Amino acid sequence: MNMTELVFIRHGITDWNVARRFQGCIDIPLNAQGEEQARHTAERLAGWPLAAVYASDLGRARQTAEPIAQALGLVVAIDPGLRERHYGLFEGCTHEDLLRDHPEDYQRWRSRIPDFALPGGGESLVALRERVWAQMNRLAARHAGQRIAAVTHGGVLDTIYRIATGLAPDAPRRFELNNASINRIAWDGERFSVLDWGDVSHLAKMSV
């Protein structure tokens, strides 16, 4: 079987990213810089042979995916399986807010305790991994031997990298999760692997 390639892209930047405010499943739009990042990403991918372009159902992912799909003559396929981790009561808060108001829960989150379900209905790392693993397998099976792009979120990308490299959910993160980054994952029919990670070279000429 020919190799299947999943090109995962983090959405462009938002005002809440700049403020280091947890977005999770709250639908925050791109800011002007994020919109420009999306355009540059579309220009970069315009010549790639992509069979499909997917996006999370959150607006910031759709806004990032739409220029990419348009450049390739495709329509964005919305897939809730690509949605960001549910951060429960963390959503809408800054790190400073959580340190002040929920220090114990915040420290558990920072410690990456795998089965710690974020309070307020949030996902644990174990639950997130199961969801992302299932989503990666669905996409790979649907597009066997093809290359597709999928615009998603930082928490999901963190999990994708760990699945593809075998890095434990509670291991410290020493890899980048940059906005509008291009992250290429291969599926050979048995396992996922990283082809390239954190590529933001297309953003070098950003004006804002």
PDB file of C-alpha atoms in Angstrom:
ATOM      1  CA  MET A   1       0.000   0.000   0.000  1.00  0.00           C
ATOM      2  CA  ASN A   2       1.175   3.525  -0.782  1.00  0.00           C
ATOM      3  CA  MET A   3       1.940   5.693   2.227  1.00  0.00           C
ATOM      4  CA  THR A   4      -0.912   7.766   3.601  1.00  0.00           C
ATOM      5  CA  GLU A   5       0.013  11.283   4.725  1.00  0.00           C
ATOM      6  CA  LEU A   6      -1.998  13.361   7.187  1.00  0.00           C
ATOM      7  CA  VAL A   7      -0.967  17.024   7.180  1.00  0.00           C
ATOM      8  CA  PHE A   8      -2.145  18.534  10.452  1.00  0.00           C
ATOM      9  CA  ILE A   9      -2.211  22.325  10.739  1.00  0.00           C
ATOM     10  CA  ARG A  10      -2.810  24.359  13.854  1.00  0.00           C
ATOM     11  CA  HIS A  11      -5.288  27.196  13.361  1.00  0.00           C
ATOM     12  CA  GLY A  12      -4.034  30.775  13.038  1.00  0.00           C
ATOM     13  CA  ILE A  13      -3.561  32.938  16.083  1.00  0.00           C
ATOM     14  CA  THR A  14      -6.428  34.526  18.041  1.00  0.00           C
ATOM     15  CA  ASP A  15      -6.586  37.306  20.617  1.00  0.00           C
ATOM     16  CA  TRP A  16      -7.038  34.663  23.292  1.00  0.00           C
ATOM     17  CA  ASN A  17      -3.829  32.920  22.186  1.00  0.00           C
ATOM     18  CA  VAL A  18      -2.028  36.229  22.616  1.00  0.00           C
ATOM     19  CA  ALA A  19      -3.535  36.692  26.096  1.00  0.00           C
ATOM     20  CA  ARG A  20      -2.708  33.046  27.017  1.00  0.00           C
ATOM     21  CA  ARG A  21      -6.393  32.480  27.755  1.00  0.00           C
ATOM     22  CA  PHE A  22      -7.731  28.919  27.570  1.00  0.00           C
ATOM     23  CA  GLN A  23     -10.025  28.608  24.549  1.00  0.00           C
ATOM     24  CA  GLY A  24     -10.896  24.927  24.499  1.00  0.00           C
ATOM     25  CA  CYS A  25     -14.324  24.540  22.908  1.00  0.00           C
ATOM     26  CA  ILE A  26     -15.212  28.248  23.098  1.00  0.00           C
ATOM     27  CA  ASP A  27     -15.589  29.535  19.541  1.00  0.00           C
ATOM     28  CA  ILE A  28     -13.015  32.330  19.281  1.00  0.00           C
ATOM     29  CA  PRO A  29     -12.283  33.791  15.806  1.00  0.00           C
ATOM     30  CA  LEU A  30      -8.904  34.491  14.276  1.00  0.00           C
ATOM     31  CA  ASN A  31      -7.501  37.971  14.747  1.00  0.00           C
ATOM     32  CA  ALA A  32      -5.964  39.965  11.855  1.00  0.00           C
ATOM     33  CA  GLN A  33      -2.611  38.240  12.294  1.00  0.00           C
ATOM     34  CA  GLY A  34      -4.307  34.824  12.302  1.00  0.00           C
ATOM     35  CA  GLU A  35      -6.131  35.660   9.082  1.00  0.00           C
ATOM     36  CA  GLU A  36      -2.838  36.580   7.450  1.00  0.00           C
ATOM     37  CA  GLN A  37      -1.266  33.368   8.734  1.00  0.00           C
ATOM     38  CA  ALA A  38      -4.113  31.443   7.106  1.00  0.00           C
ATOM     39  CA  ARG A  39      -3.473  33.169   3.764  1.00  0.00           C
ATOM     40  CA  HIS A  40       0.243  32.386   3.889  1.00  0.00           C
ATOM     41  CA  THR A  41      -0.489  28.785   4.779  1.00  0.00           C
ATOM     42  CA  ALA A  42      -2.853  28.525   1.808  1.00  0.00           C
ATOM     43  CA  GLU A  43      -0.175  29.917  -0.504  1.00  0.00           C
ATOM     44  CA  ARG A  44       2.294  27.357   0.808  1.00  0.00           C
ATOM     45  CA  LEU A  45      -0.059  24.426   0.235  1.00  0.00           C
ATOM     46  CA  ALA A  46      -1.543  25.619  -3.070  1.00  0.00           C
ATOM     47  CA  GLY A  47       0.620  23.271  -5.132  1.00  0.00           C
ATOM     48  CA  TRP A  48       0.343  20.229  -2.870  1.00  0.00           C
ATOM     49  CA  PRO A  49      -1.685  17.249  -4.136  1.00  0.00           C
ATOM     50  CA  LEU A  50      -4.265  17.153  -1.361  1.00  0.00           C
ATOM     51  CA  ALA A  51      -7.265  14.860  -1.704  1.00  0.00           C
ATOM     52  CA  ALA A  52      -9.290  16.669   0.965  1.00  0.00           C
ATOM     53  CA  VAL A  53      -9.169  19.497   3.501  1.00  0.00           C
ATOM     54  CA  TYR A  54     -10.747  18.963   6.917  1.00  0.00           C
ATOM     55  CA  ALA A  55     -11.303  21.339   9.817  1.00  0.00           C
ATOM     56  CA  SER A  56     -12.531  21.233  13.367  1.00  0.00           C
ATOM     57  CA  ASP A  57     -16.033  22.618  13.790  1.00  0.00           C
ATOM     58  CA  LEU A  58     -14.667  25.605  15.732  1.00  0.00           C
ATOM     59  CA  GLY A  59     -14.528  28.876  13.810  1.00  0.00           C
ATOM     60  CA  ARG A  60     -10.801  29.519  14.138  1.00  0.00           C
ATOM     61  CA  ALA A  61     -10.054  26.176  12.469  1.00  0.00           C
ATOM     62  CA  ARG A  62     -12.634  26.700   9.723  1.00  0.00           C
ATOM     63  CA  GLN A  63     -11.261  30.202   9.037  1.00  0.00           C
ATOM     64  CA  THR A  64      -7.779  28.738   8.647  1.00  0.00           C
ATOM     65  CA  ALA A  65      -8.923  25.866   6.446  1.00  0.00           C
ATOM     66  CA  GLU A  66     -11.099  27.848   4.030  1.00  0.00           C
ATOM     67  CA  PRO A  67      -8.272  29.655   2.143  1.00  0.00           C
ATOM     68  CA  ILE A  68      -6.387  26.353   1.860  1.00  0.00           C
ATOM     69  CA  ALA A  69      -9.388  24.580   0.367  1.00  0.00           C
ATOM     70  CA  GLN A  70     -10.139  27.483  -1.986  1.00  0.00           C
ATOM     71  CA  ALA A  71      -6.561  27.473  -3.299  1.00  0.00           C
ATOM     72  CA  LEU A  72      -6.972  23.802  -4.214  1.00  0.00           C
ATOM     73  CA  GLY A  73     -10.527  23.970  -5.543  1.00  0.00           C
ATOM     74  CA  LEU A  74     -11.828  21.914  -2.623  1.00  0.00           C
ATOM     75  CA  VAL A  75     -14.560  22.359  -0.015  1.00  0.00           C
ATOM     76  CA  VAL A  76     -13.729  22.181   3.685  1.00  0.00           C
ATOM     77  CA  ALA A  77     -15.093  19.060   5.365  1.00  0.00           C
ATOM     78  CA  ILE A  78     -16.095  19.915   8.949  1.00  0.00           C
ATOM     79  CA  ASP A  79     -15.210  17.192  11.441  1.00  0.00           C
ATOM     80  CA  PRO A  80     -15.974  17.595  15.187  1.00  0.00           C
ATOM     81  CA  GLY A  81     -13.398  14.862  15.910  1.00  0.00           C
ATOM     82  CA  LEU A  82     -10.709  17.501  15.288  1.00  0.00           C
ATOM     83  CA  ARG A  83     -12.123  19.832  17.952  1.00  0.00           C
ATOM     84  CA  GLU A  84      -9.858  21.151  20.700  1.00  0.00           C
ATOM     85  CA  ARG A  85      -9.618  19.433  24.083  1.00  0.00           C
ATOM     86  CA  HIS A  86     -12.485  20.340  26.387  1.00  0.00           C
ATOM     87  CA  TYR A  87     -10.849  22.293  29.208  1.00  0.00           C
ATOM     88  CA  GLY A  88     -13.901  22.474  31.476  1.00  0.00           C
ATOM     89  CA  LEU A  89     -13.863  25.389  33.892  1.00  0.00           C
ATOM     90  CA  PHE A  90     -10.413  26.412  32.607  1.00  0.00           C
ATOM     91  CA  GLU A  91     -12.053  27.750  29.454  1.00  0.00           C
ATOM     92  CA  GLY A  92     -12.081  31.539  29.361  1.00  0.00           C
ATOM     93  CA  CYS A  93      -9.444  31.796  32.099  1.00  0.00           C
ATOM     94  CA  THR A  94      -5.856  32.956  31.881  1.00  0.00           C
ATOM     95  CA  HIS A  95      -3.045  31.080  33.581  1.00  0.00           C
ATOM     96  CA  GLU A  96      -2.931  33.834  36.186  1.00  0.00           C
ATOM     97  CA  ASP A  97      -6.663  33.408  36.877  1.00  0.00           C
ATOM     98  CA  LEU A  98      -6.206  29.694  37.479  1.00  0.00           C
ATOM     99  CA  LEU A  99      -3.168  30.147  39.691  1.00  0.00           C
ATOM    100  CA  ARG A 100      -5.221  32.500  41.851  1.00  0.00           C
ATOM    101  CA  ASP A 101      -8.602  30.754  41.839  1.00  0.00           C
ATOM    102  CA  HIS A 102      -7.893  27.046  41.212  1.00  0.00           C
ATOM    103  CA  PRO A 103      -4.248  26.453  42.168  1.00  0.00           C
ATOM    104  CA  GLU A 104      -4.589  22.713  42.907  1.00  0.00           C
ATOM    105  CA  ASP A 105      -6.405  21.914  39.666  1.00  0.00           C
ATOM    106  CA  TYR A 106      -3.994  24.105  37.734  1.00  0.00           C
ATOM    107  CA  GLN A 107      -1.014  22.247  39.188  1.00  0.00           C
ATOM    108  CA  ARG A 108      -2.576  18.877  38.322  1.00  0.00           C
ATOM    109  CA  TRP A 109      -3.003  20.083  34.748  1.00  0.00           C
ATOM    110  CA  ARG A 110       0.607  21.304  34.585  1.00  0.00           C
ATOM    111  CA  SER A 111       1.798  17.953  35.946  1.00  0.00           C
ATOM    112  CA  ARG A 112       0.063  16.186  33.034  1.00  0.00           C
ATOM    113  CA  ILE A 113      -1.635  13.567  35.200  1.00  0.00           C
ATOM    114  CA  PRO A 114      -3.088  11.282  32.490  1.00  0.00           C
ATOM    115  CA  ASP A 115      -6.411  10.392  34.145  1.00  0.00           C
ATOM    116  CA  PHE A 116      -7.078  13.842  35.656  1.00  0.00           C
ATOM    117  CA  ALA A 117     -10.403  14.963  34.183  1.00  0.00           C
ATOM    118  CA  LEU A 118     -10.440  18.738  34.090  1.00  0.00           C
ATOM    119  CA  PRO A 119     -13.183  20.035  36.423  1.00  0.00           C
ATOM    120  CA  GLY A 120     -16.383  21.292  34.856  1.00  0.00           C
ATOM    121  CA  GLY A 121     -16.759  18.491  32.328  1.00  0.00           C
ATOM    122  CA  GLY A 122     -13.282  18.709  30.792  1.00  0.00           C
ATOM    123  CA  GLU A 123     -11.371  15.873  29.150  1.00  0.00           C
ATOM    124  CA  SER A 124      -8.527  13.936  30.719  1.00  0.00           C
ATOM    125  CA  LEU A 125      -5.388  13.258  28.692  1.00  0.00           C
ATOM    126  CA  VAL A 126      -6.466   9.605  28.510  1.00  0.00           C
ATOM    127  CA  ALA A 127      -9.857  10.539  27.039  1.00  0.00           C
ATOM    128  CA  LEU A 128      -8.266  13.017  24.652  1.00  0.00           C
ATOM    129  CA  ARG A 129      -5.769  10.420  23.445  1.00  0.00           C
ATOM    130  CA  GLU A 130      -8.545   7.896  22.765  1.00  0.00           C
ATOM    131  CA  ARG A 131     -10.507  10.476  20.783  1.00  0.00           C
ATOM    132  CA  VAL A 132      -7.511  11.645  18.744  1.00  0.00           C
ATOM    133  CA  TRP A 133      -6.277   8.102  18.099  1.00  0.00           C
ATOM    134  CA  ALA A 134      -9.706   7.148  16.752  1.00  0.00           C
ATOM    135  CA  GLN A 135      -9.815  10.284  14.587  1.00  0.00           C
ATOM    136  CA  MET A 136      -6.361   9.651  13.102  1.00  0.00           C
ATOM    137  CA  ASN A 137      -7.359   6.099  12.228  1.00  0.00           C
ATOM    138  CA  ARG A 138     -10.629   7.239  10.637  1.00  0.00           C
ATOM    139  CA  LEU A 139      -8.844   9.756   8.422  1.00  0.00           C
ATOM    140  CA  ALA A 140      -6.102   7.295   7.461  1.00  0.00           C
ATOM    141  CA  ALA A 141      -8.643   4.596   6.561  1.00  0.00           C
ATOM    142  CA  ARG A 142     -10.819   7.025   4.584  1.00  0.00           C
ATOM    143  CA  HIS A 143      -7.866   8.324   2.560  1.00  0.00           C
ATOM    144  CA  ALA A 144      -5.576   5.308   2.252  1.00  0.00           C
ATOM    145  CA  GLY A 145      -2.659   6.084  -0.061  1.00  0.00           C
ATOM    146  CA  GLN A 146      -3.569   9.773  -0.275  1.00  0.00           C
ATOM    147  CA  ARG A 147      -2.416  13.035   1.299  1.00  0.00           C
ATOM    148  CA  ILE A 148      -4.955  15.173   3.143  1.00  0.00           C
ATOM    149  CA  ALA A 149      -4.838  18.287   5.319  1.00  0.00           C
ATOM    150  CA  ALA A 150      -6.694  18.790   8.593  1.00  0.00           C
ATOM    151  CA  VAL A 151      -6.822  22.020  10.584  1.00  0.00           C
ATOM    152  CA  THR A 152      -7.014  21.413  14.303  1.00  0.00           C
ATOM    153  CA  HIS A 153      -5.825  22.773  17.668  1.00  0.00           C
ATOM    154  CA  GLY A 154      -2.840  22.804  20.004  1.00  0.00           C
ATOM    155  CA  GLY A 155      -4.076  20.195  22.470  1.00  0.00           C
ATOM    156  CA  VAL A 156      -4.964  17.817  19.650  1.00  0.00           C
ATOM    157  CA  LEU A 157      -1.599  18.388  17.946  1.00  0.00           C
ATOM    158  CA  ASP A 158       0.212  17.648  21.199  1.00  0.00           C
ATOM    159  CA  THR A 159      -1.584  14.306  21.326  1.00  0.00           C
ATOM    160  CA  ILE A 160      -0.931  13.546  17.649  1.00  0.00           C
ATOM    161  CA  TYR A 161       2.811  14.020  18.151  1.00  0.00           C
ATOM    162  CA  ARG A 162       2.802  11.737  21.183  1.00  0.00           C
ATOM    163  CA  ILE A 163       0.880   9.015  19.345  1.00  0.00           C
ATOM    164  CA  ALA A 164       3.193   9.197  16.312  1.00  0.00           C
ATOM    165  CA  THR A 165       6.408   9.131  18.359  1.00  0.00           C
ATOM    166  CA  GLY A 166       5.391   6.933  21.288  1.00  0.00           C
ATOM    167  CA  LEU A 167       5.949   9.762  23.759  1.00  0.00           C
ATOM    168  CA  ALA A 168       3.988   9.200  26.965  1.00  0.00           C
ATOM    169  CA  PRO A 169       1.034  11.498  27.740  1.00  0.00           C
ATOM    170  CA  ASP A 170       2.685  12.645  30.982  1.00  0.00           C
ATOM    171  CA  ALA A 171       6.148  13.280  29.487  1.00  0.00           C
ATOM    172  CA  PRO A 172       7.266  16.932  29.329  1.00  0.00           C
ATOM    173  CA  ARG A 173       6.617  18.628  25.993  1.00  0.00           C
ATOM    174  CA  ARG A 174       9.804  19.575  24.162  1.00  0.00           C
ATOM    175  CA  PHE A 175       8.285  20.184  20.738  1.00  0.00           C
ATOM    176  CA  GLU A 176       6.543  23.199  19.237  1.00  0.00           C
ATOM    177  CA  LEU A 177       2.809  23.747  18.717  1.00  0.00           C
ATOM    178  CA  ASN A 178       2.951  26.979  16.746  1.00  0.00           C
ATOM    179  CA  ASN A 179      -0.084  28.642  15.227  1.00  0.00           C
ATOM    180  CA  ALA A 180      -0.428  27.929  11.480  1.00  0.00           C
ATOM    181  CA  SER A 181       2.337  25.327  11.652  1.00  0.00           C
ATOM    182  CA  ILE A 182       2.414  22.429   9.176  1.00  0.00           C
ATOM    183  CA  ASN A 183       2.902  19.013  10.776  1.00  0.00           C
ATOM    184  CA  ARG A 184       3.186  15.930   8.536  1.00  0.00           C
ATOM    185  CA  ILE A 185       2.264  12.468   9.819  1.00  0.00           C
ATOM    186  CA  ALA A 186       2.645   9.212   7.852  1.00  0.00           C
ATOM    187  CA  TRP A 187       0.579   6.028   8.145  1.00  0.00           C
ATOM    188  CA  ASP A 188       2.106   2.876   6.659  1.00  0.00           C
ATOM    189  CA  GLY A 189      -0.827   0.597   7.398  1.00  0.00           C
ATOM    190  CA  GLU A 190       0.463  -0.404  10.817  1.00  0.00           C
ATOM    191  CA  ARG A 191       1.732   2.677  12.619  1.00  0.00           C
ATOM    192  CA  PHE A 192       1.930   6.444  12.531  1.00  0.00           C
ATOM    193  CA  SER A 193       5.239   8.321  12.296  1.00  0.00           C
ATOM    194  CA  VAL A 194       6.393  11.939  12.030  1.00  0.00           C
ATOM    195  CA  LEU A 195       7.635  13.077   8.620  1.00  0.00           C
ATOM    196  CA  ASP A 196       8.064  16.737   9.555  1.00  0.00           C
ATOM    197  CA  TRP A 197       6.952  18.846  12.507  1.00  0.00           C
ATOM    198  CA  GLY A 198       6.386  22.505  13.328  1.00  0.00           C
ATOM    199  CA  ASP A 199       7.101  23.937   9.882  1.00  0.00           C
ATOM    200  CA  VAL A 200       6.379  27.685   9.925  1.00  0.00           C
ATOM    201  CA  SER A 201       8.761  28.739   7.156  1.00  0.00           C
ATOM    202  CA  HIS A 202       5.780  30.046   5.161  1.00  0.00           C
ATOM    203  CA  LEU A 203       5.202  32.695   7.853  1.00  0.00           C
ATOM    204  CA  ALA A 204       8.626  34.326   7.441  1.00  0.00           C
ATOM    205  CA  LYS A 205       7.221  37.217   5.401  1.00  0.00           C
ATOM    206  CA  MET A 206       4.376  38.064   7.758  1.00  0.00           C
ATOM    207  CA  SER A 207       3.564  41.783   7.805  1.00  0.00           C
ATOM    208  CA  VAL A 208       1.799  41.889  11.206  1.00  0.00           C
TER     209      VAL A 208
END
